[in-house]
Coordinates of C-alpha atoms and ligand atoms in Angstrom, one line a residue:
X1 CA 27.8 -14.8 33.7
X2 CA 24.2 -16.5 32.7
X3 CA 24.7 -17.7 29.1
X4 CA 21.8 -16.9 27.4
X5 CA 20.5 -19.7 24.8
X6 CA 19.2 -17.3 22.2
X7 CA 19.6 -13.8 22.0
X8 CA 16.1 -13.0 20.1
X9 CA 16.5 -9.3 18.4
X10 CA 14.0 -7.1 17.5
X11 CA 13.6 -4.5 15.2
X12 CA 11.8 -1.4 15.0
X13 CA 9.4 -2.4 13.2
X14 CA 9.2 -6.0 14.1
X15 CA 6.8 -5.1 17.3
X16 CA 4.5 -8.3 17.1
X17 CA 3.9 -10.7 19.2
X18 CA 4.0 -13.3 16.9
X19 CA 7.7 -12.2 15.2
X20 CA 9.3 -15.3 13.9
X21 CA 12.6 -14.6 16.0
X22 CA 10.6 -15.2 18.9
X23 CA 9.1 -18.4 17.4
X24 CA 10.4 -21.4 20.0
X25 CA 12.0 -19.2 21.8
X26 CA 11.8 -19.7 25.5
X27 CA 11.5 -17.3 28.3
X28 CA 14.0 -19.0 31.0
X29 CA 16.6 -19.7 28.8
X30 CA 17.0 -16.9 26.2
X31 CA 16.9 -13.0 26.0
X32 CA 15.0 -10.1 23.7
X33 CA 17.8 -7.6 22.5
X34 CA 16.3 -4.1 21.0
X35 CA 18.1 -1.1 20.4
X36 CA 17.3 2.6 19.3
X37 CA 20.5 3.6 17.4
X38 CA 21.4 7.0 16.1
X39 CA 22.3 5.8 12.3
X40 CA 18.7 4.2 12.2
X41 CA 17.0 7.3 13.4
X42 CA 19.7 9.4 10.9
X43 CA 19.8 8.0 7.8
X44 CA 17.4 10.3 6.6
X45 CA 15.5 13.1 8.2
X46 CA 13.1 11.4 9.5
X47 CA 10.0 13.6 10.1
X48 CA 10.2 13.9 13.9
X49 CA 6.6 12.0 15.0
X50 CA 7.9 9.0 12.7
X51 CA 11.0 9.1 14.9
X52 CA 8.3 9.6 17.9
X53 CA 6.1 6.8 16.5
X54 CA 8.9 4.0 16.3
X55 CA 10.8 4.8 19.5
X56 CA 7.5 5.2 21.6
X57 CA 5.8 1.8 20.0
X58 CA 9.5 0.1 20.9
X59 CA 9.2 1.0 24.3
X60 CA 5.9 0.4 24.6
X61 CA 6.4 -3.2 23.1
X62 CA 9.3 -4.1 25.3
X63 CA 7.3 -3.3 28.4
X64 CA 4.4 -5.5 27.3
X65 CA 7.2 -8.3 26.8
X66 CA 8.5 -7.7 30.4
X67 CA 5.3 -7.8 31.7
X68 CA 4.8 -11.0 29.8
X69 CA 8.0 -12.5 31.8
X70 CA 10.8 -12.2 28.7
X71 CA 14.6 -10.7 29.6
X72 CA 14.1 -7.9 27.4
X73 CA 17.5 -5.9 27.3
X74 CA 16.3 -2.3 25.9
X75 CA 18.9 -0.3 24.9
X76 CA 17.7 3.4 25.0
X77 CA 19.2 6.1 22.3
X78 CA 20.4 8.3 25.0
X79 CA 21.8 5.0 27.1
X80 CA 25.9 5.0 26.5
X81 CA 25.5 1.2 25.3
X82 CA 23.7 2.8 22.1
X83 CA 26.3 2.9 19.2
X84 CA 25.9 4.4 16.2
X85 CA 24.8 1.0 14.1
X86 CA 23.2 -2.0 15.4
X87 CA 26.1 -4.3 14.6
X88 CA 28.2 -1.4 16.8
X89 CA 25.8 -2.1 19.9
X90 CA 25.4 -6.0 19.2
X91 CA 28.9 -6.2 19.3
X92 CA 29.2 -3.9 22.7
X93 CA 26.6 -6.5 24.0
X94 CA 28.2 -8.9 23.4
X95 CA 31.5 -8.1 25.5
X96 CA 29.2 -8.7 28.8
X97 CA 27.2 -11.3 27.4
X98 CA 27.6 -15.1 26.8
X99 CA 25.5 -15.2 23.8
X100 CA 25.0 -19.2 22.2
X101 CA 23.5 -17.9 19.3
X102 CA 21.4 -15.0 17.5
X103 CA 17.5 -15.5 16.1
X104 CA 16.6 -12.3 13.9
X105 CA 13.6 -12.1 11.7
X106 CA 14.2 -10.5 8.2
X107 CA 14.8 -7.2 8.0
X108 CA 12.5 -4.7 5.8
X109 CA 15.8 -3.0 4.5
X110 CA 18.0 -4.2 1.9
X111 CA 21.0 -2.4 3.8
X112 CA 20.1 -4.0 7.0
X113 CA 19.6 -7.2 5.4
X114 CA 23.4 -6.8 4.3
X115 CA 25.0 -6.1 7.8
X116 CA 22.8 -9.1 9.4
X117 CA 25.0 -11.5 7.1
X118 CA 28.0 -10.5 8.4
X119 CA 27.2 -11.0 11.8
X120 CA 28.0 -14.4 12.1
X121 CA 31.2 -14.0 10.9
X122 CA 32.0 -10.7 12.9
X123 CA 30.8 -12.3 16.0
X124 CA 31.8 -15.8 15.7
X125 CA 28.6 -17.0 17.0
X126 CA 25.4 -18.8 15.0
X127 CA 23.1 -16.2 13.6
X128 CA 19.3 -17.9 12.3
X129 CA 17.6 -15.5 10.3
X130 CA 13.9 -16.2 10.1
X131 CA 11.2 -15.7 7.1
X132 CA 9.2 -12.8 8.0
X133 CA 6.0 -14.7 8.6
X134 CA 3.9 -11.5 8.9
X135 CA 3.5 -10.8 5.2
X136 CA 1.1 -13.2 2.9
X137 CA 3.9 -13.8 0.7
X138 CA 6.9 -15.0 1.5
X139 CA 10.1 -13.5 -0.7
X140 CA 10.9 -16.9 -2.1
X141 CA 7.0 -17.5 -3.2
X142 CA 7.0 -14.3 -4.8
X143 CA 10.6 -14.7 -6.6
X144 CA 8.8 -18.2 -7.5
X145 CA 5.3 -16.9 -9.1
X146 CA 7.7 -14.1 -10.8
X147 CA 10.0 -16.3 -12.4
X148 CA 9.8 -16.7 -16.3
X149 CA 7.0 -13.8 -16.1
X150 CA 8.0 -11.1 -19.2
X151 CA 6.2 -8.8 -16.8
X152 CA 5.1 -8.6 -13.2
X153 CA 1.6 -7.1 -12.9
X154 CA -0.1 -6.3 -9.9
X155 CA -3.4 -7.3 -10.9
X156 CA -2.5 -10.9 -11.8
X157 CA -0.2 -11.4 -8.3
X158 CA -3.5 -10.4 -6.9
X159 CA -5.6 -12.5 -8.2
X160 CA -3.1 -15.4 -7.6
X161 CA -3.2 -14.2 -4.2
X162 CA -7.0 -13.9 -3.4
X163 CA -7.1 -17.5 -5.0
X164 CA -4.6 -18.8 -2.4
X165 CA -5.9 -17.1 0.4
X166 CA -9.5 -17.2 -0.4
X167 CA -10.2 -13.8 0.3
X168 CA -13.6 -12.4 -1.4
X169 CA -13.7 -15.7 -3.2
X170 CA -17.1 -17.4 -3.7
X171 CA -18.1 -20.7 -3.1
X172 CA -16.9 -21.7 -6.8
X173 CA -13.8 -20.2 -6.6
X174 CA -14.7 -17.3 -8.5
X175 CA -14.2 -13.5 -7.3
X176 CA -17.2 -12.1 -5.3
X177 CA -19.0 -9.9 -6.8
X178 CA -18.2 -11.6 -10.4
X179 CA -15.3 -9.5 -10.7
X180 CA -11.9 -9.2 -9.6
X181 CA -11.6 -5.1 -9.4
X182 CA -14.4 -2.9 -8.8
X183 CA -12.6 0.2 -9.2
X184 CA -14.5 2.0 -11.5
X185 CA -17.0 2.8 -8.2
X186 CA -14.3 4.3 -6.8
X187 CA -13.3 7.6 -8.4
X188 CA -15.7 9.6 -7.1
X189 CA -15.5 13.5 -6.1
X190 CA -16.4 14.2 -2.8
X191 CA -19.8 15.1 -2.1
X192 CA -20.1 17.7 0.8
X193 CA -23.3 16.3 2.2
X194 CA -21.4 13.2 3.7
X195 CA -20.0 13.6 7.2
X196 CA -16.4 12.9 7.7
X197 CA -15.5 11.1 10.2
X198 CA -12.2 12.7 12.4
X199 CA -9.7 9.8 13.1
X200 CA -9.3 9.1 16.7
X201 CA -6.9 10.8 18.6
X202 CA -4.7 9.1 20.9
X203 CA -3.4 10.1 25.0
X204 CA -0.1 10.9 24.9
X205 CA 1.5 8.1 27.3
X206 CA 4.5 9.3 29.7
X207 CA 6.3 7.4 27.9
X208 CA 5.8 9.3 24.4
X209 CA 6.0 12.2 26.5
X210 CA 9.2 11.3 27.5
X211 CA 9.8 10.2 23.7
X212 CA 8.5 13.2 22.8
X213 CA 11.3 15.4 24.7
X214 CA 14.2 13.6 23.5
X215 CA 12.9 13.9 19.8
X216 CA 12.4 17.8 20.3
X217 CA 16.2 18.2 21.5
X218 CA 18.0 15.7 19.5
X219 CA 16.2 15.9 15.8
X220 CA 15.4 20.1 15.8
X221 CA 16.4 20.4 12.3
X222 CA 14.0 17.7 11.0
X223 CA 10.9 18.8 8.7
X224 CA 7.4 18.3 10.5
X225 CA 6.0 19.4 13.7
X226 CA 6.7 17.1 16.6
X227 CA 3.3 17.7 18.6
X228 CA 0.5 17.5 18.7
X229 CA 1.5 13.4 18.2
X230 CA -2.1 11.5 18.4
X231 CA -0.8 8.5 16.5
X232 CA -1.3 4.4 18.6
X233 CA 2.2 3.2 19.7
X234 CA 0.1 0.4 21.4
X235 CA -1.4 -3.0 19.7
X236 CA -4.3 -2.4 22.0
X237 CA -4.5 1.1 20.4
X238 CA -4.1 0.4 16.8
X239 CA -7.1 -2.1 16.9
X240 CA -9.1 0.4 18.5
X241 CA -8.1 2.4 15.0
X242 CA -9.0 -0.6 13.3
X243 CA -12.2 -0.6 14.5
X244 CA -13.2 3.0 14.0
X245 CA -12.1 2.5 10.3
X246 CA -14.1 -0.5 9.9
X247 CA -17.5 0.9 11.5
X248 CA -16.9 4.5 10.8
X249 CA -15.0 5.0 7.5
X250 CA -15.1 1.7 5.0
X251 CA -18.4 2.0 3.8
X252 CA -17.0 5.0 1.9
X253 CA -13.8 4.2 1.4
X254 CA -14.1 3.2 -2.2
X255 CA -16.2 6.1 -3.5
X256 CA -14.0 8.6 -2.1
X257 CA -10.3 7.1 -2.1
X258 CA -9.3 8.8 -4.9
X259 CA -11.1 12.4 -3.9
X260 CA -8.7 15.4 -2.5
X261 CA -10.5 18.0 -0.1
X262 CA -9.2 21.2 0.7
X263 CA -8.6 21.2 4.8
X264 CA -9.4 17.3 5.2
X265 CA -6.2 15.3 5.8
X266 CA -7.7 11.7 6.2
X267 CA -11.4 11.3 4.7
X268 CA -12.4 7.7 4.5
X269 CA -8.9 6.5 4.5
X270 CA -8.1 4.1 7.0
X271 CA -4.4 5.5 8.6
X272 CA -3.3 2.3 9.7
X273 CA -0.4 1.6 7.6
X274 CA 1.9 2.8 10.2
X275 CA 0.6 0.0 12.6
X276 CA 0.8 -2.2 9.5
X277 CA 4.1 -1.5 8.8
X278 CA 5.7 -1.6 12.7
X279 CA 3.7 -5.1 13.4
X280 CA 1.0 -3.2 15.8
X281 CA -1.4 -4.3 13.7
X282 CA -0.9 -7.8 11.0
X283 CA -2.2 -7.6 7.6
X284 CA -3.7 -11.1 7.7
X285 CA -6.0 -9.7 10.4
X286 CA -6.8 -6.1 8.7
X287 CA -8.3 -7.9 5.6
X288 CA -10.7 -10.3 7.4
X289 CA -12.1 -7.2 9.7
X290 CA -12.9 -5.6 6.3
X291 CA -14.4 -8.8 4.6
X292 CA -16.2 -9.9 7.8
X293 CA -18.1 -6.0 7.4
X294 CA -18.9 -6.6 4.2
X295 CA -20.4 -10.3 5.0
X296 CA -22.5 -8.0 7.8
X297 CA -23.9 -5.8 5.6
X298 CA -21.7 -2.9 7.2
X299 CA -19.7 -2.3 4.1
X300 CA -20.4 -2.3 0.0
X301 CA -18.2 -4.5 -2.0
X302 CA -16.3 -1.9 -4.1
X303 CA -14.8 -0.6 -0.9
X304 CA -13.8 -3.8 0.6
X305 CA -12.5 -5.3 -2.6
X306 CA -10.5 -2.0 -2.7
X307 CA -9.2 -1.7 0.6
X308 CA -7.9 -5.8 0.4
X309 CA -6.8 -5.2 -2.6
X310 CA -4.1 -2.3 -1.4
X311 CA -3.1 -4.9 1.3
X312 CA -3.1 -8.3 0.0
X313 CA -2.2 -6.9 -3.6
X314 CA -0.3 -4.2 -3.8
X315 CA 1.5 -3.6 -0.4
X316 CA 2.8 -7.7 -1.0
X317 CA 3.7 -7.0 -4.7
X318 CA 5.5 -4.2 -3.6
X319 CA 7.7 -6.1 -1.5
X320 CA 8.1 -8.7 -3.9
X321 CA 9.5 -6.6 -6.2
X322 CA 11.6 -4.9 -3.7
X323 CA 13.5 -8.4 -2.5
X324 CA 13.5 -9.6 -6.6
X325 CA 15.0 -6.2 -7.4
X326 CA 17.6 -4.8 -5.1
X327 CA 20.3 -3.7 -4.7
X328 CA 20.3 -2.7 -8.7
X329 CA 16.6 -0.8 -8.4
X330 CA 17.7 1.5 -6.1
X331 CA 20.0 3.4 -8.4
X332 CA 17.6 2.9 -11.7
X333 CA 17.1 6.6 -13.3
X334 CA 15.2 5.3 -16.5
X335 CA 14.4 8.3 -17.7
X336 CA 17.6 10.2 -17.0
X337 CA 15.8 13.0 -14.8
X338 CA 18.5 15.2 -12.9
X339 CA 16.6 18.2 -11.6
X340 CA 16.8 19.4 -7.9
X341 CA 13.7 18.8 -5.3
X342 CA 12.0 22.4 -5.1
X343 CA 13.0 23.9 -1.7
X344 CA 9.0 23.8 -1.5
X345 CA 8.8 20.2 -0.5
X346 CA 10.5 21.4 2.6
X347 CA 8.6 24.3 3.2
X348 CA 5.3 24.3 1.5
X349 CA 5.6 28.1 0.4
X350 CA 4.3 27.2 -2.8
X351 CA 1.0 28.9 -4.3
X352 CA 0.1 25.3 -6.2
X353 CA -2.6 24.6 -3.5
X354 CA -2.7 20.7 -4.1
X355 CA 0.9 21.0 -3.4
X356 CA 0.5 23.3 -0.7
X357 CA -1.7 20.8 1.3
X358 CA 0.0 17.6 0.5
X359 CA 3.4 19.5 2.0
X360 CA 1.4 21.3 5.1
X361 CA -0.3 18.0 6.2
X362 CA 2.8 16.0 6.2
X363 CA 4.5 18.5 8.1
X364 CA 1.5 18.6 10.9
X365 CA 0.2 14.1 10.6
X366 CA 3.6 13.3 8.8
X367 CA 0.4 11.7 6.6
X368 CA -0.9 12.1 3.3
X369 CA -3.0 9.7 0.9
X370 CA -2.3 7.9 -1.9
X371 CA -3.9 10.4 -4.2
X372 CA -2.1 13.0 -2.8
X373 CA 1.7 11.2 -2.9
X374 CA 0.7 9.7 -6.4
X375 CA -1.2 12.2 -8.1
X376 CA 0.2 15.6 -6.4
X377 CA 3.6 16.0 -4.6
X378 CA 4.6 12.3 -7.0
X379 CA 3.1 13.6 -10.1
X380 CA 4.7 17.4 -9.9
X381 CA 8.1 15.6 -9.1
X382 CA 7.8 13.5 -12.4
X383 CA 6.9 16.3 -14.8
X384 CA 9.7 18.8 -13.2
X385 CA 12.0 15.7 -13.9
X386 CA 13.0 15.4 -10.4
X387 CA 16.1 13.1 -9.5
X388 CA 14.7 9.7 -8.6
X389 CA 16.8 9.4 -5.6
X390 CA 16.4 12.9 -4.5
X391 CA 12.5 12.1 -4.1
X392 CA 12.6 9.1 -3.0
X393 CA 14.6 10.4 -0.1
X394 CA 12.2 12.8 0.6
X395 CA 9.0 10.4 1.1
X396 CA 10.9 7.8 2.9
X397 CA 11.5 10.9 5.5
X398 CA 8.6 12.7 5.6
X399 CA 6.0 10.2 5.9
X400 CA 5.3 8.1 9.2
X401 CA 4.6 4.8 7.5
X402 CA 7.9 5.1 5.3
X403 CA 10.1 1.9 5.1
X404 CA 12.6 1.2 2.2
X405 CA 10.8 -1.7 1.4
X406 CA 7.8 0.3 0.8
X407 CA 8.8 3.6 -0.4
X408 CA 11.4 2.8 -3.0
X409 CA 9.1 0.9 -5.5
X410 CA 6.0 3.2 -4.8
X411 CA 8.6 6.1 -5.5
X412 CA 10.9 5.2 -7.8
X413 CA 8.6 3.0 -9.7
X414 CA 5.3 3.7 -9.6
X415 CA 5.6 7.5 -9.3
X416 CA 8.8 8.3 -11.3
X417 CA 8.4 5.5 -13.8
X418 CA 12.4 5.4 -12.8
X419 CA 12.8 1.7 -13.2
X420 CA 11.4 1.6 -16.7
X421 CA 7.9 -0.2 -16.5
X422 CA 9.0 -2.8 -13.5
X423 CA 6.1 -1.7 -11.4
X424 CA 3.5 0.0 -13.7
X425 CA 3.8 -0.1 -17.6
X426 CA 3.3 3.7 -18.3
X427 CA 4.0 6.8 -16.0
X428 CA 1.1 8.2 -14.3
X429 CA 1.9 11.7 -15.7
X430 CA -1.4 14.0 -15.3
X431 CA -1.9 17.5 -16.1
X432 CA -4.2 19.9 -13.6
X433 CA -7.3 18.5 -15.3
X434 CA -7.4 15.0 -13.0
X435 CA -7.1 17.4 -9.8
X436 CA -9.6 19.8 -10.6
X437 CA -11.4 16.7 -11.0
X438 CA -10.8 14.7 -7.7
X439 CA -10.7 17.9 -5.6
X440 CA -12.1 21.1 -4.8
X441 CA -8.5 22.6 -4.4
X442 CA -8.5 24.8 -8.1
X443 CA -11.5 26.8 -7.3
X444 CA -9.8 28.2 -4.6
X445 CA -6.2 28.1 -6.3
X446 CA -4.4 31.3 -7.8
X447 CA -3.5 29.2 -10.5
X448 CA -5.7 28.9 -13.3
X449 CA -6.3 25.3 -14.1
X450 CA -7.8 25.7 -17.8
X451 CA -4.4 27.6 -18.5
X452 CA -1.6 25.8 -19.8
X453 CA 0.3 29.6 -20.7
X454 CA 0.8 32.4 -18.8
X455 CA 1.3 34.1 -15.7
X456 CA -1.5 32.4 -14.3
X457 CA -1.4 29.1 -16.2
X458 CA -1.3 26.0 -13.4
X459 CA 2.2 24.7 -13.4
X460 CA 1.0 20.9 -13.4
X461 CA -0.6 21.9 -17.2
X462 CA 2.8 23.0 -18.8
X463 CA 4.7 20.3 -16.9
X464 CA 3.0 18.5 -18.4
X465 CA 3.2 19.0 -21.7
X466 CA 6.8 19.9 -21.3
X467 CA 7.5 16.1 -19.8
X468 CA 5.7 14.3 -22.6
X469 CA 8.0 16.5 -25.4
X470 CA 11.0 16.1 -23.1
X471 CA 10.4 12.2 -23.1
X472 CA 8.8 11.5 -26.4
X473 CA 11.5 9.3 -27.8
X474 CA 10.8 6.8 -25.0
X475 CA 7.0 7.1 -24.9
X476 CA 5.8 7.7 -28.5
X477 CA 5.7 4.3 -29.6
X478 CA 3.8 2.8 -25.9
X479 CA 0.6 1.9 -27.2
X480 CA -0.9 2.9 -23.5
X481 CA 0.4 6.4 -24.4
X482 CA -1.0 6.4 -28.4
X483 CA -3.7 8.7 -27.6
X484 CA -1.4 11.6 -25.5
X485 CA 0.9 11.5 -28.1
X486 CA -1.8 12.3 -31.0
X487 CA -2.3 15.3 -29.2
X488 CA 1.6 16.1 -29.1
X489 CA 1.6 15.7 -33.0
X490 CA -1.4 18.5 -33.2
X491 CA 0.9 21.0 -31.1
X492 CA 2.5 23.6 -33.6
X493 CA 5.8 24.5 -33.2
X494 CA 5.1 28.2 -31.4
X495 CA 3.0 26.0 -29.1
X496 CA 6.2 23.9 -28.1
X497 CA 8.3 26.6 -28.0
X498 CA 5.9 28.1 -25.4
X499 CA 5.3 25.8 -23.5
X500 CA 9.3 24.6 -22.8
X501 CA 10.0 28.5 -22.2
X502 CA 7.4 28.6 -19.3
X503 CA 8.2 25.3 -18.2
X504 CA 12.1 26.8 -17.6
X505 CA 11.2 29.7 -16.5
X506 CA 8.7 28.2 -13.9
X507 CA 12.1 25.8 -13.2
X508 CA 14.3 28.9 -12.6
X509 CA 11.7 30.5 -10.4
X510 CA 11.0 27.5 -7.6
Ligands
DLZ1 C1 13.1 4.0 11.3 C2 13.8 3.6 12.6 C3 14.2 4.5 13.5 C4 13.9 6.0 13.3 N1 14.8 4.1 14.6 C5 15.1 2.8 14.8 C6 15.8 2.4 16.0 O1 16.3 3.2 16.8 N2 15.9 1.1 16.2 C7 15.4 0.1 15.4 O2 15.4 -1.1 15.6 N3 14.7 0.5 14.2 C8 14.6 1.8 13.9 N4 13.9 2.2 12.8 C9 13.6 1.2 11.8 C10 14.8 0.8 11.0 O3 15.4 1.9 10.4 C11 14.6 -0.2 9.9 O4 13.6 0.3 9.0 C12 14.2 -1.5 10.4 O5 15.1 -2.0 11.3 C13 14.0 -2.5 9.2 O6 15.2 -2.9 8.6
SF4_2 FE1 -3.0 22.5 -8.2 FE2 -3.2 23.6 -10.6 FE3 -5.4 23.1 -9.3 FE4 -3.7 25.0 -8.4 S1 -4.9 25.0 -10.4 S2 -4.7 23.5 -7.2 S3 -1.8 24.2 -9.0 S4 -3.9 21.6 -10.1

């Protein structure tokens, strides 16, 4: 039997090139281990052209490898090497293979993360487990600029960042533009005389059609539609989506981020997170195609500070607090919310149209915006007082570019205000007033968005009010929350009592 120097393994979302495992590593002497294992594509529902997405862009990567002269041993989910776990299959592997030692690049799950460390142990052989190099921030930088900080803010760890990296920084060091954040340009409505672009569709390779099939049989049950699938599973692919964001959509990407459309799934958003995320496409290389637009001319500054902002900023603070937080944040219920999901977020028979679209699209893209997960199908959950976990279960499944590393301090944090101002320092609770104002979506609702009681009243309005008297002990006294809760005071007591009686009855309806 060949010994094989270093078994390199890669994970599914660890499809680049330039993966740290693979750093020194040599193609005559050691081996690329990948695996599709059921417990990976189980652990939630994953929305089926998620499942499509990963095991399609594996494939795809592994035969580039080959091509490229590596040993790539591919394990396929329907092989009978595939075992439940990872460890299950490295340790099958291993029975037929002299292994010298293991190189794996960190994981983007704490849970992963966990079982890696016992590898070397379980197997009796040397596991190296290399820094994830594709991120700005590395976890120990970030643990380093957090430490001794009473709070983390994202707007400080990105202004730390654009000073290291030198992104958008003039020739004096200072931000270009003169400011840091131009995101008062960017909460624009939607003005229907702009042409949207569509987002490129991609061919269907045989191999995602033969992804494709497997999917259909295996993961039936799964929420979402499984064709048609137009997503890149390709590098070559995603920067051809880079590119058509960059000339196509940017220049109005700020103006319209925030706006909701009834019928449009992507406006000027950019859709590449799921390349982001997988390693198709690398974060370093995303922000200088933006900034080099805006040096051309192609681009205004509001959009392109926005756009590097969400990736240098707040998809890398994100992590940070992810890797400084768990295992603990995972469980964090701040504000003691226990309610059920709505069987809605499931099915999207709902009359709420906002909702209604949020929950169609994901089911047909497995996509939705920020807006929409923050503002919409996020915003509903926290005023219904929806159990953290519960939610955050539901987004890490449904959407394509969900990773635990991602999803559970967007979710938990940011949208359920569950870990008690880690990641934002006040909930982003909003009645039906901030859609009607970002979207065309109430004029065409049954709801009546200037209600807040009665049959017609829209059910964001007395949510609303209902979460701010359910939570007033905690919030009252948050000076970011002083003016909401001078309007509380002026409610009269029949006004309460209404509004809690809809608000249960609306509960014992959905
Ligand atoms: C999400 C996912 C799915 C559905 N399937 C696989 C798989 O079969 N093999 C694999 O290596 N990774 C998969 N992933 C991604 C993992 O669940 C996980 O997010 C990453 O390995 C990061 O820890
Ligand atoms: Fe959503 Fe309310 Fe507007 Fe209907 S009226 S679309 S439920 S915000």
């Amino acid at each position: 039997m060949k010994t094989i120097r270093r078994l390199c393994v890669i994970l599914g979302d660890q499809l680049s090139e330039s993966i740290s495992a693979l750093k020194e590593a040599d193609k005559q002497q050691d081996a690329i281990l990948m695996m599709e294992v059921k417990d990976e594509t189980e652990y939630v529902p994953h929305h089926p052209q998620k499942i499509i997405f990963i095991l399609s862009a594996m494939r795809h990567f592994a035969a580039l490898l080959k091509s490229q002269g590596w040993t790539v041993h591919y394990i396929k989910l329907e092989d009978k090497n595939s075992k439940p776990s990872f460890e299950k299959t490295l340790q099958h592997f291993l029975k037929s293979h002299q292994v010298d030692s293991i190189h794996i690049t960190e994981p983007g799950e704490y849970r992963v993360l966990e079982n890696i460390q016992q590898w070397e142990k379980k197997f009796s052989i040397p596991v190296m487990l290399h820094e994830d190099t594709r991120f700005f921030c590395g976890i120990d930088a970030f643990k380093q600029w957090a430490k001794g900080k009473k709070q983390l803010r994202m707007e400080m760890f990105y202004r730390h960042m654009r000073s290291q990296t030198g992104f958008l920084m003039d020739a004096e060091g200072q931000p270009e533009g003169g400011k840091w954040n131009y995101d008062k340009d960017n909460r624009k409505p939607f003005k229907d005389e702009i042409d949207i672009p569509s987002c490129l569709q991609f061919k269907t390779s045989a191999i995602t059609k033969e992804v494709i099939a497997l999917v259909q049989s295996r993961f039936k049950t799964h929420f979402g539609d499984p064709e048609p699938f137009h997503y890149a599973v390709t590098r070559e692919d995603a920067i051809q989506a880079l590119k058509e964001f960059i000339e196509q959509r940017l220049m109005h990407f700020g103006d319209y981020q925030d706006a909701m459309v009834v019928g449009e799934y992507t406006l000027f958003h950019s859709i590449l997170s799921p390349y982001l995320n997988v390693g198709l496409l690398l974060p370093n290389e995303v922000c200088k195609a933006a900034i080099r637009a805006y040096r051309q001319g192609k681009a205004p500054l509001n959009a392109v500070e926005g756009f590097v902002r969400q990736i240098l900023g707040w998809r890398e603070f994100i992590r940070g607090v992810y890797w400084t937080h768990m295992p603990e944040y995972e469980n964090l219920n701040h504000l003691s919310e226990s309610a059920d999901l709505p069987d809605f977020y499931w099915t999207a028979d709902t009359d709420m149209l906002c909702m209604k679209q949020a929950i169609e699209q994901t089911k047909v893209i497995a996509h939705s915006h920020h807006i929409q997960r923050l503002m919409v199908t996020g915003n509903f959950a926290l005023l219904y007082g929806v159990e953290p976990k519960q939610i955050c279960e539901w987004y890490l499944a449904v959407y394509i570019d969900a990773f635990d590393w991602v999803e559970l301090p967007n979710t938990l944090g940011m949208v359920m205000h569950a870990d008690g101002g880690v990641v934002g320092s006040k909930p982003y609770a909003a009645s039906g007033n901030y859609i009607n104002r970002m979207s065309n979506f109430c004029k065409s609702c049954r709801y009546d968005v200037k209600k807040r009681i009665g049959d017609d009243a829209c059910p964001f309005n007395f949510l609303y009010w209902d979460f701010l008297l359910r939570q007033e002990k905690r919030f009252k006294n948050n000076p970011r929350m002083a003016l909401v809760y001078k309007h509380v005071e002026k409610l009269s007591e029949a006004d309460k009592k209404a509004i809690r009686q809809q608000a249960k009855q609306f509960r014992q309806q959905s």
